[in-house]
Tab-separated table of N, CA, C and O in Angstrom:
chain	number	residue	atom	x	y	z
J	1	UNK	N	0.804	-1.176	0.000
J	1	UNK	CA	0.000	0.000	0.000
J	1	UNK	C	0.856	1.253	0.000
J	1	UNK	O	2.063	1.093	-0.185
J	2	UNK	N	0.366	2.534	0.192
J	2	UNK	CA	0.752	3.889	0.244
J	2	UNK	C	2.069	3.418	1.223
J	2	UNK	O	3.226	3.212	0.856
J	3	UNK	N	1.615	3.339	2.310
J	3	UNK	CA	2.413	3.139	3.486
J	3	UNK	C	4.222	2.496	3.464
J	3	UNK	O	5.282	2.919	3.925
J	4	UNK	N	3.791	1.232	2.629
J	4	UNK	CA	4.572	0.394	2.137
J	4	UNK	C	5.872	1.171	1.224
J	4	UNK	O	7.088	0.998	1.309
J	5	UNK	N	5.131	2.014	0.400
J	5	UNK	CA	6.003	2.768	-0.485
J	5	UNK	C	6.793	3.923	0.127
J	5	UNK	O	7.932	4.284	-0.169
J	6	UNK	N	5.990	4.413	1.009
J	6	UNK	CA	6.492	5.830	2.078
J	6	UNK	C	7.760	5.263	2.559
J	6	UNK	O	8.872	5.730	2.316
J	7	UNK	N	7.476	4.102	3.339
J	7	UNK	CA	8.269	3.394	4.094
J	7	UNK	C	9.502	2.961	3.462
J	7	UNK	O	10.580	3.430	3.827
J	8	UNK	N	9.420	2.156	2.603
J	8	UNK	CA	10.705	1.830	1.710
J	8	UNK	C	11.793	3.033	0.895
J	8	UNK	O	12.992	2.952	0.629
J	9	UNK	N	10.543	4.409	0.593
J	9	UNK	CA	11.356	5.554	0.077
J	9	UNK	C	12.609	5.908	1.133
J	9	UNK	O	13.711	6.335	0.787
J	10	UNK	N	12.242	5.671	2.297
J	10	UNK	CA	13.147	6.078	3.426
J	10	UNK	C	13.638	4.876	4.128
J	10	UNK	O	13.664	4.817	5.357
J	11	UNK	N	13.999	3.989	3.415
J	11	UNK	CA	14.542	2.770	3.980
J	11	UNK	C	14.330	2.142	5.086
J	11	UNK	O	15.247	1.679	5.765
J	12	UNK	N	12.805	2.039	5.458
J	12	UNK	CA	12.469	1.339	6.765
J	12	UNK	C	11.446	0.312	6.572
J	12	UNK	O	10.578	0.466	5.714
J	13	UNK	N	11.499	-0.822	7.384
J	13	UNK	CA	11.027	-1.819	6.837
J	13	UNK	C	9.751	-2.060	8.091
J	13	UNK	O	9.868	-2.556	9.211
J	14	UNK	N	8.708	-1.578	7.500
J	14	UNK	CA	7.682	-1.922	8.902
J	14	UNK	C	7.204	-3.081	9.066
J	14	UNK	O	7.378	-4.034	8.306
J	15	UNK	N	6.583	-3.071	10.049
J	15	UNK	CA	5.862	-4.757	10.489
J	15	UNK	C	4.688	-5.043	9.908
J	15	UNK	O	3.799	-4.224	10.138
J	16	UNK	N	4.316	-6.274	8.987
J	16	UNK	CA	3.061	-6.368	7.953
J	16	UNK	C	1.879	-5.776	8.994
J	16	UNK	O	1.089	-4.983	8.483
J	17	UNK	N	1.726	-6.054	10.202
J	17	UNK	CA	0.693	-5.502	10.628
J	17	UNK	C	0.079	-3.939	10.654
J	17	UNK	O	-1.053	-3.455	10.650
J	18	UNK	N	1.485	-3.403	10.685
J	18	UNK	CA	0.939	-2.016	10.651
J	18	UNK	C	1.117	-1.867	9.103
J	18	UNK	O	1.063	-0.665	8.844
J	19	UNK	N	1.247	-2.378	8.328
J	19	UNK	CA	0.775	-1.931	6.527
J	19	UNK	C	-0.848	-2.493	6.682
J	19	UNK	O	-1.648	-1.826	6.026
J	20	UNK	N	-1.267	-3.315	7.245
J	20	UNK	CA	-2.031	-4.084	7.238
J	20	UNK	C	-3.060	-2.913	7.666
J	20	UNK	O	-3.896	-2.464	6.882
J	21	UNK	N	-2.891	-2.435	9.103
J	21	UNK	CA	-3.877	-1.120	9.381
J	21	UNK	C	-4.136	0.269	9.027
J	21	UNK	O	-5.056	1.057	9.248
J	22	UNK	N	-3.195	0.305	8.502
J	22	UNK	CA	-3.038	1.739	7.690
J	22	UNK	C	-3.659	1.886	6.358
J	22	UNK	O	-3.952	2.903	5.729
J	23	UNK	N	-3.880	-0.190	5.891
J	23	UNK	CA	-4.511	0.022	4.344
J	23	UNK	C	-6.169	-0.439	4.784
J	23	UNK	O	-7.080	-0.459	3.957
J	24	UNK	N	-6.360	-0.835	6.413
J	24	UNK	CA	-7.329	-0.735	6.780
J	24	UNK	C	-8.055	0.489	6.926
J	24	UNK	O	-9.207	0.489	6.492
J	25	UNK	N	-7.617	1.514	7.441
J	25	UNK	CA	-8.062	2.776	8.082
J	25	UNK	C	-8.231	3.064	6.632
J	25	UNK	O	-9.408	2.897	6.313
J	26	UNK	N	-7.483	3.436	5.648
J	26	UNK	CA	-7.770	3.936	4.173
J	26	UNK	C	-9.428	3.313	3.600
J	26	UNK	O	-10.396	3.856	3.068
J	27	UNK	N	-9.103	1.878	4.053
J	27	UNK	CA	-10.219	1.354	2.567
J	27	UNK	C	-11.827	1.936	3.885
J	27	UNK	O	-12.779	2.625	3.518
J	28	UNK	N	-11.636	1.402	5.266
J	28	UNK	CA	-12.802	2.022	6.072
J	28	UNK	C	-13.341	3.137	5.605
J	28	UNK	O	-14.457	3.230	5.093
J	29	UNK	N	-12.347	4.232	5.818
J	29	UNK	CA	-13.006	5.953	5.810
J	29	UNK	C	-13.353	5.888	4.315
J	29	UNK	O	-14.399	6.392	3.906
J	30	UNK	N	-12.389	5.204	3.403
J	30	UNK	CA	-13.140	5.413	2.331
J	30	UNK	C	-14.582	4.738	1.546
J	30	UNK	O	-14.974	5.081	0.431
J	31	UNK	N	-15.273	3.647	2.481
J	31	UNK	CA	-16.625	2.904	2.552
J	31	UNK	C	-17.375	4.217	3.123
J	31	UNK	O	-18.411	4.628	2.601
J	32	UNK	N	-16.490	5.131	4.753
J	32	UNK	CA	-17.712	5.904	4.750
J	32	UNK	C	-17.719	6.842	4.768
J	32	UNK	O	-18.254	7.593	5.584
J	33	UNK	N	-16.923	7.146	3.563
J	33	UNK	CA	-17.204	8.324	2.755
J	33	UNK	C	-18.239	8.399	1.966
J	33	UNK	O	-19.221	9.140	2.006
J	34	UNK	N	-17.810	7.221	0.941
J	34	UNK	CA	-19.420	6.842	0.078
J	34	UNK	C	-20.298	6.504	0.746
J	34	UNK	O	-21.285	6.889	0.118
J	35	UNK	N	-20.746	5.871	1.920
J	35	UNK	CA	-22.106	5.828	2.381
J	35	UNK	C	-22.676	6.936	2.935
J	35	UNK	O	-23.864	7.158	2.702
J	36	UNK	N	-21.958	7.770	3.721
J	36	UNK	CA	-22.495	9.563	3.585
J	36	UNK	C	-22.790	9.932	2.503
J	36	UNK	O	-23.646	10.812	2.602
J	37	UNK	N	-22.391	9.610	0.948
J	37	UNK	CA	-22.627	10.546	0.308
J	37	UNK	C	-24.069	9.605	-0.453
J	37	UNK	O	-25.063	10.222	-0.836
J	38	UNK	N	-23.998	8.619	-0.533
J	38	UNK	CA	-25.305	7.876	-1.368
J	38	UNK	C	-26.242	8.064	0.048
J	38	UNK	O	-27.403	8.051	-0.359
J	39	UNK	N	-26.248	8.161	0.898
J	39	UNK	CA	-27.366	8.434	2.076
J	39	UNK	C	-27.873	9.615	2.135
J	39	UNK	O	-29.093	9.712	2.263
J	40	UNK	N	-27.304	10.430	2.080
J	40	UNK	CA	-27.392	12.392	1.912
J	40	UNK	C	-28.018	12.487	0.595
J	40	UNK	O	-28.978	13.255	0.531
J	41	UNK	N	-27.659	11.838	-0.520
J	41	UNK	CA	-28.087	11.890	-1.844
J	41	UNK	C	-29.656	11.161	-1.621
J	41	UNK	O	-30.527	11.826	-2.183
J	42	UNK	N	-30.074	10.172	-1.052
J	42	UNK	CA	-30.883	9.272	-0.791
J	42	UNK	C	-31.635	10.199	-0.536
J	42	UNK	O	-32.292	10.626	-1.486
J	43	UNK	N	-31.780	10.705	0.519
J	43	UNK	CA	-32.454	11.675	1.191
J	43	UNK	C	-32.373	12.994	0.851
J	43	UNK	O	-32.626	13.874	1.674
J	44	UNK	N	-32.029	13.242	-0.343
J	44	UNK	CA	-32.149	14.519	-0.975
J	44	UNK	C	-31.469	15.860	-0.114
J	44	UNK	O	-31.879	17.007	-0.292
J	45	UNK	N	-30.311	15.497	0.890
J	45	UNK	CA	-29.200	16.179	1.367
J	45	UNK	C	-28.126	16.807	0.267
J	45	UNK	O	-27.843	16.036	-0.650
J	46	UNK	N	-27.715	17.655	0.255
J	46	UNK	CA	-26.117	17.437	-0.225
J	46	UNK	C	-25.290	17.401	0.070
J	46	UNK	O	-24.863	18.523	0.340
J	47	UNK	N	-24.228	16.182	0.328
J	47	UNK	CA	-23.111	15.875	0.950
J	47	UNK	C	-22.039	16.621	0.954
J	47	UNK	O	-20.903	16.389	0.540
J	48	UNK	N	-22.584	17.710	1.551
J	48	UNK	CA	-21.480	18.393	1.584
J	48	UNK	C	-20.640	18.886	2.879
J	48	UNK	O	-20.049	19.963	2.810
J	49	UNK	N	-20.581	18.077	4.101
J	49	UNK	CA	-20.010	18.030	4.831
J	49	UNK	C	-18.707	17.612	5.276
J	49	UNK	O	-18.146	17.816	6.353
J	50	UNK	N	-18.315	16.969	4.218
J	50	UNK	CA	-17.005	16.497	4.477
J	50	UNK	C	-16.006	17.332	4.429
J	50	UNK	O	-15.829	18.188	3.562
J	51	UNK	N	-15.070	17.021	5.711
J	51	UNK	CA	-13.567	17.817	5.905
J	51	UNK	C	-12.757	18.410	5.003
J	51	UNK	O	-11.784	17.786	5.428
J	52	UNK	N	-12.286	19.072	4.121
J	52	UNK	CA	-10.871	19.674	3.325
J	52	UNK	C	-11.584	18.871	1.962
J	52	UNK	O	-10.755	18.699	1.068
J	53	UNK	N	-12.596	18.491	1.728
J	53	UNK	CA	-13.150	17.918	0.315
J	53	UNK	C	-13.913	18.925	-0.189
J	53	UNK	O	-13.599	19.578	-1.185
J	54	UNK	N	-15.157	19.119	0.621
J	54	UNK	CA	-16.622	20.065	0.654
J	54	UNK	C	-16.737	21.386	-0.059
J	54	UNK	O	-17.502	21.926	-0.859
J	55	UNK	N	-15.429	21.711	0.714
J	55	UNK	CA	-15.083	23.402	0.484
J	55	UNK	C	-14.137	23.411	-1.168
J	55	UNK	O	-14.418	24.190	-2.078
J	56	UNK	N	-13.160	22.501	-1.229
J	56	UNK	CA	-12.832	22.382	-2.989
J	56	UNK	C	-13.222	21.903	-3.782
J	56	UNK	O	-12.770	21.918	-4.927
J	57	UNK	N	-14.487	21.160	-3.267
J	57	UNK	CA	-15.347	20.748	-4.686
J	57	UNK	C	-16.605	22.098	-5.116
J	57	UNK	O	-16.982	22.500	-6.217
J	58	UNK	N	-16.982	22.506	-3.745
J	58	UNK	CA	-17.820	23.771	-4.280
J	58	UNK	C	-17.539	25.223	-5.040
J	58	UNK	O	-18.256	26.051	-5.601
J	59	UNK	N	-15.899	25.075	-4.719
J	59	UNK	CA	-14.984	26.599	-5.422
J	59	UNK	C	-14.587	25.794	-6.916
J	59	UNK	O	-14.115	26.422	-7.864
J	60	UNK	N	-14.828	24.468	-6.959
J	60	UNK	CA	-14.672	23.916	-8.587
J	60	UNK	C	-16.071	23.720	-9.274
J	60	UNK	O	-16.230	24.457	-10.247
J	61	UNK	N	-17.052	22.941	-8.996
J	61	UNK	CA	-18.637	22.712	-9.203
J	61	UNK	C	-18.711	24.593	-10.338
J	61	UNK	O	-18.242	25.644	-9.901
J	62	UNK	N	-19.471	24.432	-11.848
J	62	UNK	CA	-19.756	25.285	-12.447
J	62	UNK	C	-21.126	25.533	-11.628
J	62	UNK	O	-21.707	24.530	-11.213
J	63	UNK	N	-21.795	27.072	-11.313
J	63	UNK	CA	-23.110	27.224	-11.352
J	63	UNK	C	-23.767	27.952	-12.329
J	63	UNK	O	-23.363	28.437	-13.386
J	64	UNK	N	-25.068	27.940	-11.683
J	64	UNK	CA	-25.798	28.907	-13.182
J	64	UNK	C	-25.339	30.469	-13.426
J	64	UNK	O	-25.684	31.016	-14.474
J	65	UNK	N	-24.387	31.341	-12.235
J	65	UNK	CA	-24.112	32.346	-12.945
J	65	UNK	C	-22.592	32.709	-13.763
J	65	UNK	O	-22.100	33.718	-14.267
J	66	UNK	N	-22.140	31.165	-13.562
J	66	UNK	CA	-20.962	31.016	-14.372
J	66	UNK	C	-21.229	31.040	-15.754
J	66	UNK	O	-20.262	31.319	-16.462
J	67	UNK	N	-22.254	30.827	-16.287
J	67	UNK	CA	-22.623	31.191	-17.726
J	67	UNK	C	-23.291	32.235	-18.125
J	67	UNK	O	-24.021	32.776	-17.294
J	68	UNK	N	-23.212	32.804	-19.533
J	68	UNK	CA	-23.393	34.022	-20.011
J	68	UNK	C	-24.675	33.861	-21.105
J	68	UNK	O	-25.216	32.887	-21.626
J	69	UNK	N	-24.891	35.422	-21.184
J	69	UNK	CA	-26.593	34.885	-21.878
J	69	UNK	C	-26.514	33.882	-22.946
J	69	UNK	O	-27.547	33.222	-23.056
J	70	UNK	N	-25.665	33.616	-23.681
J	70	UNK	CA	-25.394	32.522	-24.680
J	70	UNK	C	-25.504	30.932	-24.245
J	70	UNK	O	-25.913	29.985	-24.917
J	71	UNK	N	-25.022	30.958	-22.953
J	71	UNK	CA	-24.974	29.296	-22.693
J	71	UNK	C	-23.630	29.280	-22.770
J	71	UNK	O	-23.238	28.219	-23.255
J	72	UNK	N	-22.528	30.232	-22.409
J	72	UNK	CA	-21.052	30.011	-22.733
J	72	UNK	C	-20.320	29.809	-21.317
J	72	UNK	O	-20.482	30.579	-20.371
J	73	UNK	N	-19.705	28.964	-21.298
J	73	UNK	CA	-19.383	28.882	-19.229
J	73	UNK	C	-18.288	30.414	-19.474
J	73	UNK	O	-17.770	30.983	-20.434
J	74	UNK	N	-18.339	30.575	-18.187
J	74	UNK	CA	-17.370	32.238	-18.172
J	74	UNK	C	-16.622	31.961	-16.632
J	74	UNK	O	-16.947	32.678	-15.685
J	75	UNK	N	-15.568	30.834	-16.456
J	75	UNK	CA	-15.070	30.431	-15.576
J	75	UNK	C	-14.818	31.458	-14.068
J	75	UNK	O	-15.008	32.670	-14.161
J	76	UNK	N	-14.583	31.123	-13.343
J	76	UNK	CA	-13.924	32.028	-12.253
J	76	UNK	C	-12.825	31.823	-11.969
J	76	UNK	O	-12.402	30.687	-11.753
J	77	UNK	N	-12.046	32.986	-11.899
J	77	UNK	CA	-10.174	32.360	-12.376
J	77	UNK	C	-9.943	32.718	-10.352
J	77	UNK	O	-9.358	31.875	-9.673
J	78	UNK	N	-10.488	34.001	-9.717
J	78	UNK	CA	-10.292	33.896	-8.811
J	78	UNK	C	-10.842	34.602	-7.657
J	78	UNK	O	-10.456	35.728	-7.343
J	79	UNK	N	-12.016	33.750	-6.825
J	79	UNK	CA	-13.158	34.414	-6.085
J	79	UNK	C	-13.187	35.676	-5.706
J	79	UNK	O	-13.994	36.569	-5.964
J	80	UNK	N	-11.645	35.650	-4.681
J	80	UNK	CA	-11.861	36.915	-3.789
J	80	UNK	C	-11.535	38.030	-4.572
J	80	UNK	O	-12.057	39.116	-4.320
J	81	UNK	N	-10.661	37.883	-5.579
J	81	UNK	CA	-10.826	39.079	-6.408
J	81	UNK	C	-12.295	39.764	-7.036
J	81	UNK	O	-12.560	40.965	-7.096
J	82	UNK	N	-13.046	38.756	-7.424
J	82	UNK	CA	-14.006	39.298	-7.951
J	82	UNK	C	-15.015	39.606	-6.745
J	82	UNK	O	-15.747	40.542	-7.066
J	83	UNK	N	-15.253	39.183	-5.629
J	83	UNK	CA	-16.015	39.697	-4.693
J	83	UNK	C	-15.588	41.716	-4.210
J	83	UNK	O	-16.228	42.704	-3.849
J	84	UNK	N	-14.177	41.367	-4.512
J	84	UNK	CA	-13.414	42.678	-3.751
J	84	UNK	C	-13.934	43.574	-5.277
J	84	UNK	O	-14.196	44.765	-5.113
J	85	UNK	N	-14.005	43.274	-6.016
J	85	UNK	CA	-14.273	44.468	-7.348
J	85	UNK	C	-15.568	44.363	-7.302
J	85	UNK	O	-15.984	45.480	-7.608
J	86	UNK	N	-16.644	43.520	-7.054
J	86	UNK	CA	-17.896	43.517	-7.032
J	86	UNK	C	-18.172	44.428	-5.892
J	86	UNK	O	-19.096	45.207	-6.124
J	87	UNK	N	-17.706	44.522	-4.904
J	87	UNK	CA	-17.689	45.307	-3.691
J	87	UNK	C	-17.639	46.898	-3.939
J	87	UNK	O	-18.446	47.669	-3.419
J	88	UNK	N	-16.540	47.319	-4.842
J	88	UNK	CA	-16.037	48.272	-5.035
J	88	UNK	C	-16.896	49.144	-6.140
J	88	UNK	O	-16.924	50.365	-6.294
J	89	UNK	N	-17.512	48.215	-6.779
J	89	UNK	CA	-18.617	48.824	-7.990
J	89	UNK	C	-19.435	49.341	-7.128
J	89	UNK	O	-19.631	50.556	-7.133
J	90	UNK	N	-19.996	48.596	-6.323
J	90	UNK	CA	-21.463	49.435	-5.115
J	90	UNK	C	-21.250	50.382	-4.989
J	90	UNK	O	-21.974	51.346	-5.236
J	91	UNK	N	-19.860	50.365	-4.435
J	91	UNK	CA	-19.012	51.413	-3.503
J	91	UNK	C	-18.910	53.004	-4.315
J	91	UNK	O	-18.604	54.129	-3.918
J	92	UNK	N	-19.320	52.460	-5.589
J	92	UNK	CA	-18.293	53.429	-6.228
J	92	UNK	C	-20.163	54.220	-6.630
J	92	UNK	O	-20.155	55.450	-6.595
J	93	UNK	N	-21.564	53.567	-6.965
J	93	UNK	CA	-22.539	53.706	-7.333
J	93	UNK	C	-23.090	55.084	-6.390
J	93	UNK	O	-24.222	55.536	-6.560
């Protein structure tokens, strides 16, 4: 596993048991990861609670005002800039 490879990059040879739990703990969280997310989906939630995932899938996810009257996506290269100039237009009205 991951572990296995970490381990050998730096020349240490661990005990099968602990490769053994480390590719345990991986494949676990990753069963319930997907069962949060097909359960939340089930129930018409959106899974969007998960740790350091949640928050970079929603600053990637296109929405509807990412497109232009054409149907053309018009990406966002970088939020806080455009909040701080959106700010500044009011400001300026």
């Amino acid at each position: 596993g991951i572990y296995t490879l970490i381990l050998s990059g730096l020349g240490v040879q661990a005990p099968v048991i602990v490769e053994q739990l480390g590719n345990d703990i991986i494949f676990v969280t990753l069963l319930a990861v997907i069962a949060y997310c097909v359960g939340s989906s089930a129930l018409g939630i959106t899974p969007d609670k998960l740790p350091f995932i949640s928050d970079r899938v929603n600053g990637r996810m296109p929405t509807i005002d990412m497109f232009d009257e054409e149907g053309k996506l018009m990406p966002r290269f970088n939020n806080e800039d455009n909040k701080k100039e959106d700010g500044d237009d009011e400001k300026k009205d």
